[in-house]
mmCIF file of C-alpha atoms in Angstrom:
data_model
loop_
_atom_site.group_PDB
_atom_site.id
_atom_site.type_symbol
_atom_site.label_atom_id
_atom_site.label_comp_id
_atom_site.label_asym_id
_atom_site.label_seq_id
_atom_site.Cartn_x
_atom_site.Cartn_y
_atom_site.Cartn_z
ATOM 1 C CA MET A 385 22.950 -4.974 -6.740
ATOM 2 C CA THR A 386 20.740 -8.035 -7.179
ATOM 3 C CA ILE A 387 17.065 -8.741 -7.799
ATOM 4 C CA ASP A 388 15.405 -11.917 -6.535
ATOM 5 C CA VAL A 389 12.159 -12.832 -8.291
ATOM 6 C CA PHE A 390 9.645 -14.890 -6.319
ATOM 7 C CA ILE A 391 6.548 -14.178 -8.401
ATOM 8 C CA THR A 392 6.456 -14.291 -12.194
ATOM 9 C CA PRO A 393 4.124 -12.191 -14.363
ATOM 10 C CA GLU A 394 2.223 -15.402 -15.135
ATOM 11 C CA GLN A 395 1.750 -16.168 -11.436
ATOM 12 C CA LEU A 396 0.673 -12.601 -10.786
ATOM 13 C CA ASP A 397 -1.845 -12.798 -13.633
ATOM 14 C CA GLU A 398 -3.271 -15.997 -12.162
ATOM 15 C CA THR A 399 -3.589 -14.365 -8.742
ATOM 16 C CA LEU A 400 -5.326 -11.358 -10.223
ATOM 17 C CA ARG A 401 -7.713 -13.558 -12.196
ATOM 18 C CA GLY A 402 -8.657 -15.349 -9.010
ATOM 19 C CA ASP A 403 -9.167 -12.069 -7.167
ATOM 20 C CA ALA A 404 -11.276 -10.690 -10.023
ATOM 21 C CA ARG A 405 -13.479 -13.765 -10.268
ATOM 22 C CA SER A 406 -14.090 -13.785 -6.528
ATOM 23 C CA GLY A 407 -14.735 -10.052 -6.304
ATOM 24 C CA LEU A 408 -16.880 -9.581 -9.391
ATOM 25 C CA THR A 409 -19.181 -12.454 -8.429
ATOM 26 C CA SER A 410 -19.593 -11.306 -4.818
ATOM 27 C CA THR A 411 -22.410 -9.120 -3.463
ATOM 28 C CA PRO A 412 -21.658 -6.260 -3.468
ATOM 29 C CA LYS A 413 -19.103 -6.460 -6.267
ATOM 30 C CA ARG A 414 -15.513 -5.490 -5.528
ATOM 31 C CA LEU A 415 -12.088 -5.355 -7.152
ATOM 32 C CA SER A 416 -8.743 -5.707 -5.438
ATOM 33 C CA PRO A 417 -6.786 -2.419 -5.181
ATOM 34 C CA THR A 418 -3.862 -4.322 -6.721
ATOM 35 C CA TRP A 419 -5.546 -3.755 -10.092
ATOM 36 C CA LEU A 420 -5.286 0.020 -9.677
ATOM 37 C CA TYR A 421 -1.533 0.121 -10.194
ATOM 38 C CA ASP A 422 -0.652 -0.455 -13.802
ATOM 39 C CA GLU A 423 1.754 2.054 -15.371
ATOM 40 C CA ARG A 424 -0.994 4.634 -15.914
ATOM 41 C CA GLY A 425 -2.459 4.037 -12.467
ATOM 42 C CA SER A 426 0.928 4.543 -10.856
ATOM 43 C CA GLU A 427 1.381 7.810 -12.757
ATOM 44 C CA LEU A 428 -2.031 9.007 -11.584
ATOM 45 C CA PHE A 429 -1.287 8.056 -7.985
ATOM 46 C CA ASP A 430 1.957 10.027 -8.147
ATOM 47 C CA GLN A 431 -0.149 13.008 -9.206
ATOM 48 C CA ILE A 432 -2.557 12.374 -6.329
ATOM 49 C CA THR A 433 0.253 12.549 -3.772
ATOM 50 C CA SER A 434 0.974 16.130 -4.864
ATOM 51 C CA LEU A 435 -2.615 17.358 -4.688
ATOM 52 C CA PRO A 436 -3.482 19.910 -1.986
ATOM 53 C CA GLU A 437 -6.267 17.709 -0.611
ATOM 54 C CA TYR A 438 -4.104 14.589 -0.297
ATOM 55 C CA TYR A 439 -2.271 15.086 2.978
ATOM 56 C CA PRO A 440 -1.039 11.519 3.863
ATOM 57 C CA THR A 441 2.101 11.433 1.697
ATOM 58 C CA ARG A 442 3.468 14.847 2.616
ATOM 59 C CA THR A 443 2.520 14.392 6.288
ATOM 60 C CA GLU A 444 4.356 11.072 6.544
ATOM 61 C CA PHE A 445 7.337 12.486 4.669
ATOM 62 C CA ALA A 446 7.543 15.405 7.121
ATOM 63 C CA LEU A 447 7.484 12.933 10.025
ATOM 64 C CA LEU A 448 10.285 10.923 8.415
ATOM 65 C CA GLN A 449 12.368 14.050 7.891
ATOM 66 C CA ARG A 450 11.802 15.122 11.489
ATOM 67 C CA HIS A 451 12.450 11.757 13.135
ATOM 68 C CA ALA A 452 14.759 9.779 10.839
ATOM 69 C CA ALA A 453 17.697 10.332 13.184
ATOM 70 C CA ASP A 454 15.593 9.197 16.154
ATOM 71 C CA ILE A 455 14.552 6.069 14.244
ATOM 72 C CA ALA A 456 18.160 5.303 13.346
ATOM 73 C CA GLU A 457 19.405 5.773 16.902
ATOM 74 C CA ALA A 458 16.631 3.603 18.362
ATOM 75 C CA ALA A 459 16.767 0.658 15.933
ATOM 76 C CA ARG A 460 20.373 0.736 14.619
ATOM 77 C CA PRO A 461 19.563 -1.834 11.917
ATOM 78 C CA GLU A 462 22.148 -3.462 9.694
ATOM 79 C CA MET A 463 19.525 -4.154 7.041
ATOM 80 C CA LEU A 464 16.515 -2.075 5.994
ATOM 81 C CA VAL A 465 13.686 -3.977 4.310
ATOM 82 C CA GLU A 466 10.904 -1.929 2.719
ATOM 83 C CA LEU A 467 7.601 -3.546 1.787
ATOM 84 C CA GLY A 468 5.831 -2.076 -1.231
ATOM 85 C CA SER A 469 8.793 0.170 -1.915
ATOM 86 C CA GLY A 470 7.703 1.568 -5.303
ATOM 87 C CA SER A 471 10.238 4.188 -6.389
ATOM 88 C CA SER A 472 11.914 4.229 -2.922
ATOM 89 C CA GLU A 473 12.237 8.021 -3.191
ATOM 90 C CA LYS A 474 10.753 8.707 0.256
ATOM 91 C CA THR A 475 13.041 6.089 1.785
ATOM 92 C CA ARG A 476 16.157 8.087 0.937
ATOM 93 C CA VAL A 477 15.547 10.129 4.098
ATOM 94 C CA LEU A 478 15.847 6.911 6.091
ATOM 95 C CA LEU A 479 18.830 5.633 4.132
ATOM 96 C CA ASP A 480 20.720 8.851 4.791
ATOM 97 C CA ALA A 481 20.012 8.670 8.522
ATOM 98 C CA LEU A 482 20.881 4.967 8.713
ATOM 99 C CA LYS A 483 24.271 5.254 6.970
ATOM 100 C CA PRO A 484 26.288 4.618 10.162
ATOM 101 C CA TYR A 485 24.512 1.300 10.684
ATOM 102 C CA ILE A 486 23.174 -0.435 7.589
ATOM 103 C CA HIS A 487 25.019 -2.430 4.979
ATOM 104 C CA THR A 488 21.996 -3.642 2.952
ATOM 105 C CA TYR A 489 18.751 -2.162 1.665
ATOM 106 C CA VAL A 490 16.045 -4.586 0.488
ATOM 107 C CA PRO A 491 13.240 -2.907 -1.486
ATOM 108 C CA GLN A 492 10.300 -5.248 -2.134
ATOM 109 C CA ASP A 493 7.648 -4.660 -4.758
ATOM 110 C CA VAL A 494 5.334 -6.656 -7.003
ATOM 111 C CA SER A 495 6.420 -4.815 -10.173
ATOM 112 C CA GLU A 496 9.768 -6.017 -11.490
ATOM 113 C CA PRO A 497 10.245 -3.125 -13.992
ATOM 114 C CA ALA A 498 9.583 -0.461 -11.355
ATOM 115 C CA LEU A 499 11.761 -2.240 -8.819
ATOM 116 C CA SER A 500 14.640 -2.727 -11.281
ATOM 117 C CA ALA A 501 14.652 0.976 -12.108
ATOM 118 C CA ALA A 502 14.678 1.934 -8.423
ATOM 119 C CA VAL A 503 17.462 -0.541 -7.637
ATOM 120 C CA ARG A 504 19.636 0.849 -10.440
ATOM 121 C CA ARG A 505 19.190 4.429 -9.229
ATOM 122 C CA LEU A 506 19.887 3.561 -5.611
ATOM 123 C CA SER A 507 22.963 1.512 -6.459
ATOM 124 C CA VAL A 508 24.453 4.556 -8.164
ATOM 125 C CA ASP A 509 23.460 7.017 -5.449
ATOM 126 C CA TYR A 510 24.509 4.764 -2.547
ATOM 127 C CA PRO A 511 27.634 2.977 -3.834
ATOM 128 C CA ASP A 512 28.629 1.703 -0.371
ATOM 129 C CA LEU A 513 25.234 0.043 0.143
ATOM 130 C CA THR A 514 24.251 -3.434 -1.037
ATOM 131 C CA VAL A 515 20.846 -3.077 -2.725
ATOM 132 C CA ARG A 516 18.945 -6.340 -3.058
ATOM 133 C CA GLY A 517 15.520 -6.094 -4.682
ATOM 134 C CA VAL A 518 12.807 -8.667 -4.014
ATOM 135 C CA VAL A 519 9.965 -9.122 -6.512
ATOM 136 C CA SER A 520 7.081 -10.706 -4.637
ATOM 137 C CA ASP A 521 3.596 -10.255 -3.249
ATOM 138 C CA PHE A 522 4.406 -9.350 0.343
ATOM 139 C CA THR A 523 1.060 -10.570 1.653
ATOM 140 C CA GLY A 524 1.962 -14.139 0.822
ATOM 141 C CA SER A 525 5.730 -14.300 0.688
ATOM 142 C CA LEU A 526 7.210 -12.618 3.750
ATOM 143 C CA GLU A 527 9.369 -15.698 4.233
ATOM 144 C CA HIS A 528 11.340 -14.636 1.140
ATOM 145 C CA LEU A 529 12.698 -11.555 2.884
ATOM 146 C CA PRO A 530 16.468 -11.981 3.347
ATOM 147 C CA ALA A 531 18.106 -12.277 6.730
ATOM 148 C CA GLY A 532 21.793 -11.887 7.492
ATOM 149 C CA GLY A 533 21.775 -8.857 9.758
ATOM 150 C CA HIS A 534 19.780 -7.026 12.388
ATOM 151 C CA ARG A 535 16.737 -5.924 10.362
ATOM 152 C CA MET A 536 14.177 -3.148 10.356
ATOM 153 C CA VAL A 537 11.122 -3.602 8.158
ATOM 154 C CA ALA A 538 9.525 -0.380 6.906
ATOM 155 C CA PHE A 539 5.870 -0.504 5.874
ATOM 156 C CA LEU A 540 4.964 3.059 4.990
ATOM 157 C CA GLY A 541 2.357 5.102 3.148
ATOM 158 C CA GLY A 542 -0.600 4.020 5.267
ATOM 159 C CA THR A 543 -0.777 0.836 3.159
ATOM 160 C CA ILE A 544 -1.650 -1.113 6.309
ATOM 161 C CA GLY A 545 -5.082 0.502 5.976
ATOM 162 C CA ASN A 546 -5.782 -1.359 2.723
ATOM 163 C CA PHE A 547 -6.221 -4.583 4.689
ATOM 164 C CA ALA A 548 -9.569 -5.597 6.145
ATOM 165 C CA PRO A 549 -9.242 -6.087 9.931
ATOM 166 C CA ALA A 550 -8.836 -9.884 9.852
ATOM 167 C CA GLU A 551 -6.325 -9.629 6.991
ATOM 168 C CA ARG A 552 -4.396 -6.931 8.850
ATOM 169 C CA ILE A 553 -4.111 -9.016 12.009
ATOM 170 C CA GLU A 554 -2.995 -12.036 9.990
ATOM 171 C CA PHE A 555 -0.383 -9.951 8.174
ATOM 172 C CA LEU A 556 1.071 -8.359 11.319
ATOM 173 C CA THR A 557 1.120 -11.704 13.127
ATOM 174 C CA HIS A 558 2.893 -13.361 10.188
ATOM 175 C CA LEU A 559 5.425 -10.529 10.038
ATOM 176 C CA GLY A 560 6.015 -11.008 13.751
ATOM 177 C CA THR A 561 6.899 -14.655 13.175
ATOM 178 C CA ILE A 562 9.360 -13.748 10.398
ATOM 179 C CA LEU A 563 11.327 -11.218 12.448
ATOM 180 C CA GLU A 564 13.768 -12.190 15.163
ATOM 181 C CA THR A 565 13.638 -10.883 18.721
ATOM 182 C CA ASP A 566 14.682 -7.203 18.877
ATOM 183 C CA GLU A 567 14.314 -6.663 15.135
ATOM 184 C CA TRP A 568 12.172 -3.660 14.258
ATOM 185 C CA LEU A 569 9.055 -2.590 12.375
ATOM 186 C CA LEU A 570 8.581 0.995 11.198
ATOM 187 C CA LEU A 571 4.890 1.412 10.406
ATOM 188 C CA GLY A 572 3.145 4.439 8.901
ATOM 189 C CA ALA A 573 -0.618 4.669 9.467
ATOM 190 C CA GLY A 574 -3.324 7.240 8.855
ATOM 191 C CA LEU A 575 -5.349 8.385 11.851
ATOM 192 C CA VAL A 576 -9.084 9.023 12.140
ATOM 193 C CA VAL A 577 -9.750 12.675 11.282
ATOM 194 C CA ASP A 578 -12.745 14.831 10.432
ATOM 195 C CA PRO A 579 -14.523 13.428 7.348
ATOM 196 C CA ASP A 580 -14.544 16.942 5.884
ATOM 197 C CA ILE A 581 -10.741 16.645 5.666
ATOM 198 C CA LEU A 582 -10.596 12.950 4.890
ATOM 199 C CA ILE A 583 -13.124 12.611 2.065
ATOM 200 C CA PRO A 584 -11.590 15.294 -0.208
ATOM 201 C CA ALA A 585 -8.244 13.486 0.097
ATOM 202 C CA TYR A 586 -9.894 10.604 -1.782
ATOM 203 C CA ASP A 587 -12.146 12.696 -4.032
ATOM 204 C CA ASP A 588 -10.163 15.745 -5.109
ATOM 205 C CA ALA A 589 -11.631 18.761 -6.896
ATOM 206 C CA ALA A 590 -9.450 18.225 -9.982
ATOM 207 C CA GLY A 591 -10.841 14.722 -10.523
ATOM 208 C CA VAL A 592 -7.460 12.960 -10.514
ATOM 209 C CA THR A 593 -8.593 10.363 -7.979
ATOM 210 C CA ALA A 594 -11.743 9.741 -10.002
ATOM 211 C CA GLU A 595 -9.636 9.070 -13.088
ATOM 212 C CA PHE A 596 -7.332 6.836 -11.034
ATOM 213 C CA ASP A 597 -10.329 4.848 -9.798
ATOM 214 C CA ARG A 598 -11.902 4.459 -13.245
ATOM 215 C CA ASN A 599 -8.546 3.372 -14.653
ATOM 216 C CA VAL A 600 -9.037 0.040 -12.877
ATOM 217 C CA LEU A 601 -11.755 -0.733 -15.427
ATOM 218 C CA ARG A 602 -9.325 -0.143 -18.276
ATOM 219 C CA VAL A 603 -6.893 -2.526 -16.603
ATOM 220 C CA VAL A 604 -9.581 -5.217 -16.370
ATOM 221 C CA ASN A 605 -10.548 -4.586 -19.994
ATOM 222 C CA ARG A 606 -6.975 -5.047 -21.155
ATOM 223 C CA ARG A 607 -5.938 -7.943 -18.970
ATOM 224 C CA LEU A 608 -9.183 -9.938 -18.894
ATOM 225 C CA ASP A 609 -10.691 -8.995 -22.277
ATOM 226 C CA ALA A 610 -13.631 -7.195 -20.666
ATOM 227 C CA ASP A 611 -15.797 -4.434 -22.128
ATOM 228 C CA PHE A 612 -16.336 -2.018 -19.229
ATOM 229 C CA ASP A 613 -17.118 1.526 -20.367
ATOM 230 C CA PRO A 614 -15.305 3.669 -17.765
ATOM 231 C CA ASP A 615 -17.316 6.733 -18.802
ATOM 232 C CA LYS A 616 -20.446 5.038 -17.478
ATOM 233 C CA PHE A 617 -19.095 4.920 -13.926
ATOM 234 C CA VAL A 618 -18.613 7.754 -11.441
ATOM 235 C CA HIS A 619 -16.170 7.762 -8.550
ATOM 236 C CA ARG A 620 -17.427 7.885 -4.975
ATOM 237 C CA ALA A 621 -15.448 8.232 -1.752
ATOM 238 C CA VAL A 622 -17.527 7.159 1.249
ATOM 239 C CA TRP A 623 -16.580 7.400 4.913
ATOM 240 C CA ASP A 624 -17.742 4.294 6.806
ATOM 241 C CA ALA A 625 -18.004 5.621 10.359
ATOM 242 C CA GLU A 626 -18.666 2.199 11.880
ATOM 243 C CA ASN A 627 -15.548 0.575 10.398
ATOM 244 C CA GLU A 628 -13.593 3.840 10.353
ATOM 245 C CA TRP A 629 -12.391 3.505 6.803
ATOM 246 C CA ILE A 630 -12.772 5.245 3.463
ATOM 247 C CA GLU A 631 -14.234 3.186 0.660
ATOM 248 C CA MET A 632 -13.461 4.069 -2.929
ATOM 249 C CA ARG A 633 -16.340 2.938 -5.111
ATOM 250 C CA LEU A 634 -17.357 3.064 -8.748
ATOM 251 C CA GLU A 635 -21.056 3.706 -9.317
ATOM 252 C CA ALA A 636 -22.865 2.663 -12.490
ATOM 253 C CA THR A 637 -24.719 5.581 -14.085
ATOM 254 C CA GLU A 638 -27.063 3.258 -15.997
ATOM 255 C CA ALA A 639 -28.098 -0.384 -16.152
ATOM 256 C CA MET A 640 -25.679 -2.442 -18.215
ATOM 257 C CA THR A 641 -24.211 -5.847 -18.903
ATOM 258 C CA VAL A 642 -20.437 -6.264 -18.963
ATOM 259 C CA LYS A 643 -18.612 -9.218 -20.488
ATOM 260 C CA VAL A 644 -15.377 -10.468 -18.935
ATOM 261 C CA ARG A 645 -14.371 -12.959 -21.587
ATOM 262 C CA ASP A 646 -11.247 -14.389 -19.954
ATOM 263 C CA LEU A 647 -13.349 -15.363 -16.938
ATOM 264 C CA ASP A 648 -16.417 -16.339 -18.985
ATOM 265 C CA LEU A 649 -18.525 -13.910 -16.956
ATOM 266 C CA ASP A 650 -21.522 -11.786 -17.903
ATOM 267 C CA LEU A 651 -21.980 -9.147 -15.193
ATOM 268 C CA THR A 652 -25.119 -7.075 -14.736
ATOM 269 C CA PHE A 653 -25.077 -3.658 -13.108
ATOM 270 C CA ALA A 654 -28.173 -1.797 -11.995
ATOM 271 C CA THR A 655 -28.334 1.995 -12.201
ATOM 272 C CA GLY A 656 -26.638 3.340 -9.091
ATOM 273 C CA GLU A 657 -24.991 0.028 -8.201
ATOM 274 C CA GLN A 658 -21.631 0.539 -6.526
ATOM 275 C CA MET A 659 -18.499 -1.600 -6.721
ATOM 276 C CA CYS A 660 -15.778 -1.226 -4.058
ATOM 277 C CA THR A 661 -12.252 -0.796 -5.428
ATOM 278 C CA GLU A 662 -10.313 0.040 -2.260
ATOM 279 C CA ILE A 663 -10.643 0.515 1.465
ATOM 280 C CA SER A 664 -8.316 2.769 3.424
ATOM 281 C CA ALA A 665 -8.750 2.213 7.141
ATOM 282 C CA LYS A 666 -7.846 4.983 9.553
ATOM 283 C CA PHE A 667 -6.732 4.231 13.074
ATOM 284 C CA ARG A 668 -6.816 5.345 16.663
ATOM 285 C CA LEU A 669 -3.506 5.145 18.495
ATOM 286 C CA ASP A 670 -4.690 2.744 21.175
ATOM 287 C CA GLY A 671 -6.362 0.434 18.641
ATOM 288 C CA ILE A 672 -3.428 -0.051 16.287
ATOM 289 C CA GLY A 673 -1.117 -0.171 19.298
ATOM 290 C CA ARG A 674 -3.075 -3.150 20.660
ATOM 291 C CA GLU A 675 -2.879 -4.891 17.286
ATOM 292 C CA LEU A 676 0.896 -4.496 17.235
ATOM 293 C CA ASP A 677 1.113 -5.802 20.786
ATOM 294 C CA ASP A 678 -1.057 -8.806 19.931
ATOM 295 C CA ALA A 679 1.222 -9.555 16.956
ATOM 296 C CA GLY A 680 4.280 -9.749 19.210
ATOM 297 C CA PHE A 681 5.622 -6.195 18.908
ATOM 298 C CA THR A 682 6.442 -3.659 21.600
ATOM 299 C CA VAL A 683 5.879 -0.065 20.514
ATOM 300 C CA ARG A 684 9.010 1.856 21.466
ATOM 301 C CA HIS A 685 8.160 5.192 19.873
ATOM 302 C CA GLU A 686 5.186 6.820 18.196
ATOM 303 C CA TRP A 687 5.390 10.107 16.360
ATOM 304 C CA VAL A 688 2.255 12.003 15.359
ATOM 305 C CA ASP A 689 2.136 15.122 13.191
ATOM 306 C CA PRO A 690 0.904 18.375 14.810
ATOM 307 C CA ASP A 691 -2.528 18.058 13.160
ATOM 308 C CA GLY A 692 -3.028 14.504 14.442
ATOM 309 C CA ARG A 693 -3.503 13.013 10.986
ATOM 310 C CA PHE A 694 -0.713 10.440 10.687
ATOM 311 C CA VAL A 695 1.489 8.318 12.939
ATOM 312 C CA LEU A 696 4.841 6.587 12.624
ATOM 313 C CA PHE A 697 5.336 3.636 14.961
ATOM 314 C CA ALA A 698 8.760 2.217 15.752
ATOM 315 C CA ALA A 699 8.197 -1.206 17.334
ATOM 316 C CA SER A 700 10.544 -4.029 18.247
ATOM 317 C CA ARG A 701 9.805 -7.748 18.031
ATOM 318 C CA ARG A 702 9.559 -9.355 21.468
#
């Protein structure tokens, strides 16, 4: 068990400050979804994944359970690399299926404490497996992913939808240049579904997602010495039919001025002004298939749940 650190807390703070300055001075205002995941935010998101309205996590997990053996037989990787691994709990289904083939599991995450805890657990539970954690921001440091074996990169959870289209194409193309010919990508993506199903998944009746969204303001307050009042913002989940993505937004309930002292910013909000905190794009099979093809991948298998809400792609690098 090893952990390689390619981004320090100080570097991460500097990146977040840059993102915050850019987003909070743009029109309309926005915040990077990276800010959502402090310790409290991660706890809230774990709660969200268990809510009855939030289907993506359980739907993807069911697909993994159903097709893990098929994935293993098709790719036969010696090394599994997981981007944005978090707790790696869902990945255990893959690890169990891949036992005849893999010798190394590489979980990657931006949070060193969370990654260290996951690596320790996995090293105990899979004593015959080399577990090598990588602390990095995967959007800018794919070149740090270890080689030394026929690899499969897993990018699960529908996280690909958090990229704007140009960012997504850049990311997939860059990943294609990192992988060798015949190495594999396992990609989980949410599909376009009826907004009456989709919107409640991001605006649940219990208000957990609303609390998760407002928590980003507490993170900014703590890390950038700001004075947002989270109680003066309401959560909105909006389906953008043209772009085919959900936007999570925070809406000001009254006019206010907010100080962000670390950035020397005085922000004004009008009553009803909305600030975007996350996009979650949903896909059509032919569209995301073309993007994978353009990035140098050949889709070998696609598995869709019976309700047509989520897809797993297994694609090889040409």
